[in-house]
Tab-separated table of C-alpha atoms in Angstrom:
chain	number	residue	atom	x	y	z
V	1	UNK	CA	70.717	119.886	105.653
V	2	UNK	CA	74.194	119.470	103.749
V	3	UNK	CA	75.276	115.830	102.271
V	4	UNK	CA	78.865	114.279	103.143
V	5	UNK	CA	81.719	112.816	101.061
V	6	UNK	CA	81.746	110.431	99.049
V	7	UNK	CA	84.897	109.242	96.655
V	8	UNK	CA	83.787	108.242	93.959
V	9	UNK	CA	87.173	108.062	91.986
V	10	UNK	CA	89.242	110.385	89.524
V	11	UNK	CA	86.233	111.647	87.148
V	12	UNK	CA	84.699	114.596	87.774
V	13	UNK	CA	82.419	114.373	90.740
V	14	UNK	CA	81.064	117.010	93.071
V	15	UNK	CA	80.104	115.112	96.452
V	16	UNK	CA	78.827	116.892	100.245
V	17	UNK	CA	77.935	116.081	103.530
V	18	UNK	CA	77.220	117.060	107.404
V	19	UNK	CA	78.187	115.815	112.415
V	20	UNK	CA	77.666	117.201	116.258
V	21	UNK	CA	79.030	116.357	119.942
V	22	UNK	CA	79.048	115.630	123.748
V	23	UNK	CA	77.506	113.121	126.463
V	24	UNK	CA	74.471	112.184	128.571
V	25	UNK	CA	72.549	108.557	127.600
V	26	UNK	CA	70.465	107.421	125.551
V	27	UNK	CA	68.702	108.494	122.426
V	28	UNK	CA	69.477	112.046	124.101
V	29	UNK	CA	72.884	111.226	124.224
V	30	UNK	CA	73.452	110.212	120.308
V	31	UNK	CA	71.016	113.352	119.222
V	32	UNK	CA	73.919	115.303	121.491
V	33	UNK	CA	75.954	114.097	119.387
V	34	UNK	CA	74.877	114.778	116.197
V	35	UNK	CA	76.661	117.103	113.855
V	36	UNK	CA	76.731	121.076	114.213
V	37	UNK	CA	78.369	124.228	113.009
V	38	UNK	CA	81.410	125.175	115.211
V	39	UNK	CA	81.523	127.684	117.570
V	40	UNK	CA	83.662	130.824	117.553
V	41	UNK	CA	85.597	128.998	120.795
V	42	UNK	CA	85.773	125.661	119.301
V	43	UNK	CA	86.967	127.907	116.022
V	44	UNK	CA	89.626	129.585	118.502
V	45	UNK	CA	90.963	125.646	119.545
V	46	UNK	CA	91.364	123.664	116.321
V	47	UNK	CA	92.271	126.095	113.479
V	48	UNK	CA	95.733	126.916	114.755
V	49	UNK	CA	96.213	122.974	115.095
V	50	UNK	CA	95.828	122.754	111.379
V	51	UNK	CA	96.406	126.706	109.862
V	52	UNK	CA	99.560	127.942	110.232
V	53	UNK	CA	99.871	131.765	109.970
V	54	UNK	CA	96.459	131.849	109.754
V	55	UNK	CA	94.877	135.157	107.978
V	56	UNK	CA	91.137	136.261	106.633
V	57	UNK	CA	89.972	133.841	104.153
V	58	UNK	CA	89.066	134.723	100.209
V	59	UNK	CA	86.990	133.070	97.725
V	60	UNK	CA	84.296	131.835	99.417
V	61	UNK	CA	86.912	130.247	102.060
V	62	UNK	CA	86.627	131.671	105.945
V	63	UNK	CA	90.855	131.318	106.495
V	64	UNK	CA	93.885	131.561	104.405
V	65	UNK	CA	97.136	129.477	105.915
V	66	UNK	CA	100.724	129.813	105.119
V	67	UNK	CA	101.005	126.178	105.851
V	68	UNK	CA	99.067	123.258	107.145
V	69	UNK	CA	100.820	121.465	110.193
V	70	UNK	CA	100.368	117.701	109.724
V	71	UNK	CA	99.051	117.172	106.802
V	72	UNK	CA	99.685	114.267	104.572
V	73	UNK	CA	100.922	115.828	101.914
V	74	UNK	CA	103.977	118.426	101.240
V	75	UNK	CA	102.474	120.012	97.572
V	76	UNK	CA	98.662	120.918	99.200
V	77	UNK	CA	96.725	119.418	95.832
V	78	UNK	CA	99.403	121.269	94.104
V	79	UNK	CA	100.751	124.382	92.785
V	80	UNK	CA	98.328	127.426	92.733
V	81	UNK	CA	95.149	126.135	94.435
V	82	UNK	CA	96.092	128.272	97.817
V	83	UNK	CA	95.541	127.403	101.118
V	84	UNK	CA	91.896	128.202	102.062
V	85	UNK	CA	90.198	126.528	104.534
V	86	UNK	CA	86.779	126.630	106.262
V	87	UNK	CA	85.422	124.371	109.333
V	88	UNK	CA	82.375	123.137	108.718
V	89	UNK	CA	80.875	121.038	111.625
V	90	UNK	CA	82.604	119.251	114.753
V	91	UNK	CA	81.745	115.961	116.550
V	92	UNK	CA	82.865	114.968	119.819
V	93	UNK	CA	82.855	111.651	121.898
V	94	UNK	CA	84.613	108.041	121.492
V	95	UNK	CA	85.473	108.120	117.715
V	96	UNK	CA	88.128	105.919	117.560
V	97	UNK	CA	87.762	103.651	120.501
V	98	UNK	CA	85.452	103.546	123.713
V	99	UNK	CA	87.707	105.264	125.883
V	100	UNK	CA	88.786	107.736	123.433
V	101	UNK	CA	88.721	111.336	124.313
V	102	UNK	CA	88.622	113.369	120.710
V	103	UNK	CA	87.019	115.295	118.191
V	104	UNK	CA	86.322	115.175	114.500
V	105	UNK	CA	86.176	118.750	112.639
V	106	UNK	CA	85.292	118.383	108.738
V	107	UNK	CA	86.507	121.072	106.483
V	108	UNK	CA	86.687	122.341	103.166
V	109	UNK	CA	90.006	123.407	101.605
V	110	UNK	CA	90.811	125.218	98.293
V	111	UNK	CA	93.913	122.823	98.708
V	112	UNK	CA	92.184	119.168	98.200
V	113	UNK	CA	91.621	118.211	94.525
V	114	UNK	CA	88.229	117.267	93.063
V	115	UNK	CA	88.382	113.660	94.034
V	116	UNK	CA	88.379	114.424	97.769
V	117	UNK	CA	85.369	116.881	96.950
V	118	UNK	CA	87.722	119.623	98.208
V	119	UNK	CA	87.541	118.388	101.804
V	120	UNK	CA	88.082	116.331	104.466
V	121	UNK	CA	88.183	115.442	107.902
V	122	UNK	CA	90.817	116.299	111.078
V	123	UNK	CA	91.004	113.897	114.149
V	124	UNK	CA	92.493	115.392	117.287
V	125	UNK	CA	92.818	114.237	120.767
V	126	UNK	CA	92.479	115.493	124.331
V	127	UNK	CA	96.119	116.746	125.422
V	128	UNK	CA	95.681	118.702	128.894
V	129	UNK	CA	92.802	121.097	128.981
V	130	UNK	CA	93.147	121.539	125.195
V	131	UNK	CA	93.845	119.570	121.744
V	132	UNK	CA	96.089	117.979	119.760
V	133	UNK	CA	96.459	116.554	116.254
V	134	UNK	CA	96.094	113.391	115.669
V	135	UNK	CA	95.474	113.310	111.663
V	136	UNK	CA	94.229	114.572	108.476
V	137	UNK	CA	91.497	112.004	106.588
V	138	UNK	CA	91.261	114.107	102.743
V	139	UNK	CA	88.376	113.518	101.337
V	140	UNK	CA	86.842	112.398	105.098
V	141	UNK	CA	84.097	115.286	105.438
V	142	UNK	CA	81.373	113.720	107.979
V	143	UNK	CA	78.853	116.172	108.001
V	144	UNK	CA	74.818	115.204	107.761
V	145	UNK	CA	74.991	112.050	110.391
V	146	UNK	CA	73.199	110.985	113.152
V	147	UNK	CA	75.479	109.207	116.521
V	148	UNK	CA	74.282	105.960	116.879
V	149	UNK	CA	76.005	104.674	120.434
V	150	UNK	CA	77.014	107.555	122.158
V	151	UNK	CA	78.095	105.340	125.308
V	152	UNK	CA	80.813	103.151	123.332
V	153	UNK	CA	82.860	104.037	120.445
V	154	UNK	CA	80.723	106.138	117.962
V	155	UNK	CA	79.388	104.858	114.936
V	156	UNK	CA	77.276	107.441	112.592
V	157	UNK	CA	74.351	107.108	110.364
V	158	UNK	CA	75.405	109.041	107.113
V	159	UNK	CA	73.621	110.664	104.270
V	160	UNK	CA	76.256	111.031	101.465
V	161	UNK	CA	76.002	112.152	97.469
V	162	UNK	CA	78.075	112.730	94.741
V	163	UNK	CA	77.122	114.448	91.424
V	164	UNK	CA	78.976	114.440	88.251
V	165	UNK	CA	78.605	113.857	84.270
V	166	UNK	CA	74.965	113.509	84.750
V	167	UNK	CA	74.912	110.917	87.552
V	168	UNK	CA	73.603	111.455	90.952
V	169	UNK	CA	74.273	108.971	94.079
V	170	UNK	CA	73.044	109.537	97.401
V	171	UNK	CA	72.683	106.748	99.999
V	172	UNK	CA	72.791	106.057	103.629
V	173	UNK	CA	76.216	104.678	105.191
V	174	UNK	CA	77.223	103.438	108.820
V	175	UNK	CA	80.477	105.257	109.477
V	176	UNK	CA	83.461	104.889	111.982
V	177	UNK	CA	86.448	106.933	112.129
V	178	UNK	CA	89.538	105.279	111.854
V	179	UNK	CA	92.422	106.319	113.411
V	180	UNK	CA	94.780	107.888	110.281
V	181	UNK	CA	93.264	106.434	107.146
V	182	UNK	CA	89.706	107.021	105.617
V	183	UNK	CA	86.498	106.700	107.010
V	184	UNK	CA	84.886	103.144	106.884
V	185	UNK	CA	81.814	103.317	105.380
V	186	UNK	CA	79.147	100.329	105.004
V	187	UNK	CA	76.092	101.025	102.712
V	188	UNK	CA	72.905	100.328	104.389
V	189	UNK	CA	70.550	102.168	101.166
V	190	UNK	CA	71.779	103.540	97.858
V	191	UNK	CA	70.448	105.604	94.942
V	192	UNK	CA	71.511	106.318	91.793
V	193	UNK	CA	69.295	108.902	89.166
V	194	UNK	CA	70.691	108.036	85.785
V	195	UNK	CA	68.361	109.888	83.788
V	196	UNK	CA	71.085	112.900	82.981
V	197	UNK	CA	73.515	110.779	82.028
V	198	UNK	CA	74.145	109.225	77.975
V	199	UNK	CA	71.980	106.406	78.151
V	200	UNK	CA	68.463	107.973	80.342
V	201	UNK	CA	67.053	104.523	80.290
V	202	UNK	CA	70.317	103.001	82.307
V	203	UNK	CA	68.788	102.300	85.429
V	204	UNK	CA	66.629	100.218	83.643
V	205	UNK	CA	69.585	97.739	83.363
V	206	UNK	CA	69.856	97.569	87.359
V	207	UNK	CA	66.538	96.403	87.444
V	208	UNK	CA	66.209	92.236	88.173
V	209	UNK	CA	62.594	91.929	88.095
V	210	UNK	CA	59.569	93.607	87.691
V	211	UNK	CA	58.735	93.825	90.881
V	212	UNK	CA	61.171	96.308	91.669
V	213	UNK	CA	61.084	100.036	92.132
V	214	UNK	CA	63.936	102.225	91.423
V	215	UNK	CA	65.238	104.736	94.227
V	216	UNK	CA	66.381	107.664	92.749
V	217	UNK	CA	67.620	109.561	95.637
V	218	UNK	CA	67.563	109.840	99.294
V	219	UNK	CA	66.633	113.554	100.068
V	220	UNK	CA	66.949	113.816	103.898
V	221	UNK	CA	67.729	112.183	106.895
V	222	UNK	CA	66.454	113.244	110.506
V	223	UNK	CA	65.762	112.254	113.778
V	224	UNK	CA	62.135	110.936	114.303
V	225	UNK	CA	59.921	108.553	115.141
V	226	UNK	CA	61.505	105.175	116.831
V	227	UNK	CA	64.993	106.563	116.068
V	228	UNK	CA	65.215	107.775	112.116
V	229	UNK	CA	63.215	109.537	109.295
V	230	UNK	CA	64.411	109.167	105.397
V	231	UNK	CA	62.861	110.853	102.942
V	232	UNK	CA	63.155	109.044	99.348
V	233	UNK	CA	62.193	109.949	95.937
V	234	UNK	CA	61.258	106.791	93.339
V	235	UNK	CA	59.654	105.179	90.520
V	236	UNK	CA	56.972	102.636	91.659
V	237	UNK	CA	57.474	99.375	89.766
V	238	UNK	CA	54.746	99.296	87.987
V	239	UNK	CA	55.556	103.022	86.304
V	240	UNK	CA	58.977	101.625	86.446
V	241	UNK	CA	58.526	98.438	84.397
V	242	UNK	CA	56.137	100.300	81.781
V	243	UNK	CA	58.845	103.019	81.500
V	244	UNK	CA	61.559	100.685	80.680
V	245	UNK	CA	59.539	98.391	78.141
V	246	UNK	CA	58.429	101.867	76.596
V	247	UNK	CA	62.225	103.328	76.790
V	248	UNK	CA	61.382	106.299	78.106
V	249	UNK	CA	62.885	105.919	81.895
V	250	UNK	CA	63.372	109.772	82.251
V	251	UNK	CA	59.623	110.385	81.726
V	252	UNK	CA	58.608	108.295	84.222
V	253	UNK	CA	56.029	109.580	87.415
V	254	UNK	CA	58.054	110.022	90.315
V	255	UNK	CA	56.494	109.155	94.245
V	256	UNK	CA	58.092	110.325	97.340
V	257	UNK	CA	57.914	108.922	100.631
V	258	UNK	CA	59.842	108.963	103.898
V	259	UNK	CA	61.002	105.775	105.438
V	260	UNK	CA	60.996	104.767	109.060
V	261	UNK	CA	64.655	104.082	110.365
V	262	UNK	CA	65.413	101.332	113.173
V	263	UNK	CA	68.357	100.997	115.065
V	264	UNK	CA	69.258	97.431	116.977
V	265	UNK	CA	72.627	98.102	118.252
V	266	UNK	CA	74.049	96.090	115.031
V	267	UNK	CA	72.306	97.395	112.212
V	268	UNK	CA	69.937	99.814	110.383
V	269	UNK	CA	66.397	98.447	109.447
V	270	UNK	CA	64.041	100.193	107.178
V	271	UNK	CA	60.508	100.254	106.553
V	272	UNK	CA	58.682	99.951	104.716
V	273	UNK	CA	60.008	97.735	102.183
V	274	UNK	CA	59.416	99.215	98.485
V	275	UNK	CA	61.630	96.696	97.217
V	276	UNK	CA	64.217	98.986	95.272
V	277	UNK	CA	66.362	97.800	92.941
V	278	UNK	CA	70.489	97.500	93.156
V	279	UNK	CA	71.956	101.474	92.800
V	280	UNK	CA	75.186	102.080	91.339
V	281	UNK	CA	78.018	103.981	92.821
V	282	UNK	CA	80.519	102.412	95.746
């Protein structure tokens, strides 16, 4: 499974991500809701909404567009970068309020600049027996979630990362689409592997006791057992703290384990508790 979008800011980062859509109840419901690829109907729907005189797609990009109806900006990332554009993934339900009828396609565009991780997000609405625009959200790919309350306005469990200059974030975020703006994202577990970076002994410095294990990354997230599976990759603390008084962080044994996810209506609990240390990254 593909990662979502994160922004982390003007430097060079590469970041990715993952949704899916429609109702019954229950846990069946939100898994019904969960992201997925688009099909060659839903395909048929949006991309005129958002490609105009749309043609076969180069480099990599399923669609070329003369222009893009709507979008927030008149230069497209600027001169030169074309106007490619592939749909990833679609959600459907209450995104931005409980008696919303819409839909959430994420997208990747040879128009957005690095920042936005050359992608985004497009809210529309139900108009008729068909769809309209509501708004573009660069940088606003929602891609690898799970729906958390199907029966109200959606929230989304999200597994984002970002990559650049030898850094690498990933985390876990509760998301909710906004309507116009950017997503809203509240971390519930971050990571941050620090090892390729200048200083290979810098998450050393996040560390606030010994007791604390360092979470490098969080690999996957899936539906399972009460509600959620995550699989994480760390440094116990006891490697961890003899690592970091030897100064040799990026040599340090690495564990894996996958964490059981809870969902109370309010928030995310995790288990069990391995007692990581603070991550960087927003």
């Amino acid at each position: 499974m593909l990662l979502l979008l994160l922004v982390i800011g003007a430097g060079a980062y590469e970041v990715w991500s993952r949704l899916q859509g429609g109702p019954p109840s229950g846990t069946a419901a939100a898994a019904n809701q969960d992201p997925r690829a688009l099909t060659a109907a839903e395909q048929a729907a949006f991309l005129p909404l958002v490609c105009g005189g749309a043609g076969p797609g180069a480099d990599g990009y399923a669609h070329s567009c003369q222009s893009l109806p709507g979008y927030p900006s008149s230069d497209y990332g600027g001169a030169g970068t074309g106007l490619g554009i592939t749909l990833t993934s679609v959600i459907y339900g209450h995104l931005t309020a409980a008696d919303a009828d819409e839909a959430y396609v994420s997208y990747q565009g040879s128009f957005e600049p690095h920042v936005t991780s050359f992608g985004g997000g497009i809210l529309f609405h139900r108009a008729g027996t068909g769809w309209a625009l509501s708004a573009w959200l660069p940088g606003g790919a929602a891609e690898h979630c799970l729906s958390l309350n199907p029966q109200g306005r959606a929230r989304l469990l999200c597994l984002y990362g970002a990559t650049g200059q030898g850094e690498a974030d990933t985390g876990l975020y509760l998301v909710t689409i906004p309507n116009g703006g950017q997503l809203k994202l509240t971390p519930v577990l971050k990571a941050s592997d620090l090892r390729g970076t200048l200083d290979p002994n810098a998450n050393c410095q996040l560390r606030q006791s010994a007791d604390q294990a360092v979470l490098l990354s969080v690999d996957s997230l899936a539906r399972g057992g009460s509600f959620a599976t995550a699989g994480v990759t760390y440094v116990p603390a006891a490697t961890a703290q003899t690592a970091c008084q030897a100064k040799s962080f990026a040599n340090a044994a690495t564990q894996t384990a996958v964490l059981n996810l809870g969902w109370d209506g309010d928030k995310i609990s995790l288990s069990p508790d391995l007692h990581f240390a603070p991550a960087e990254g927003p």
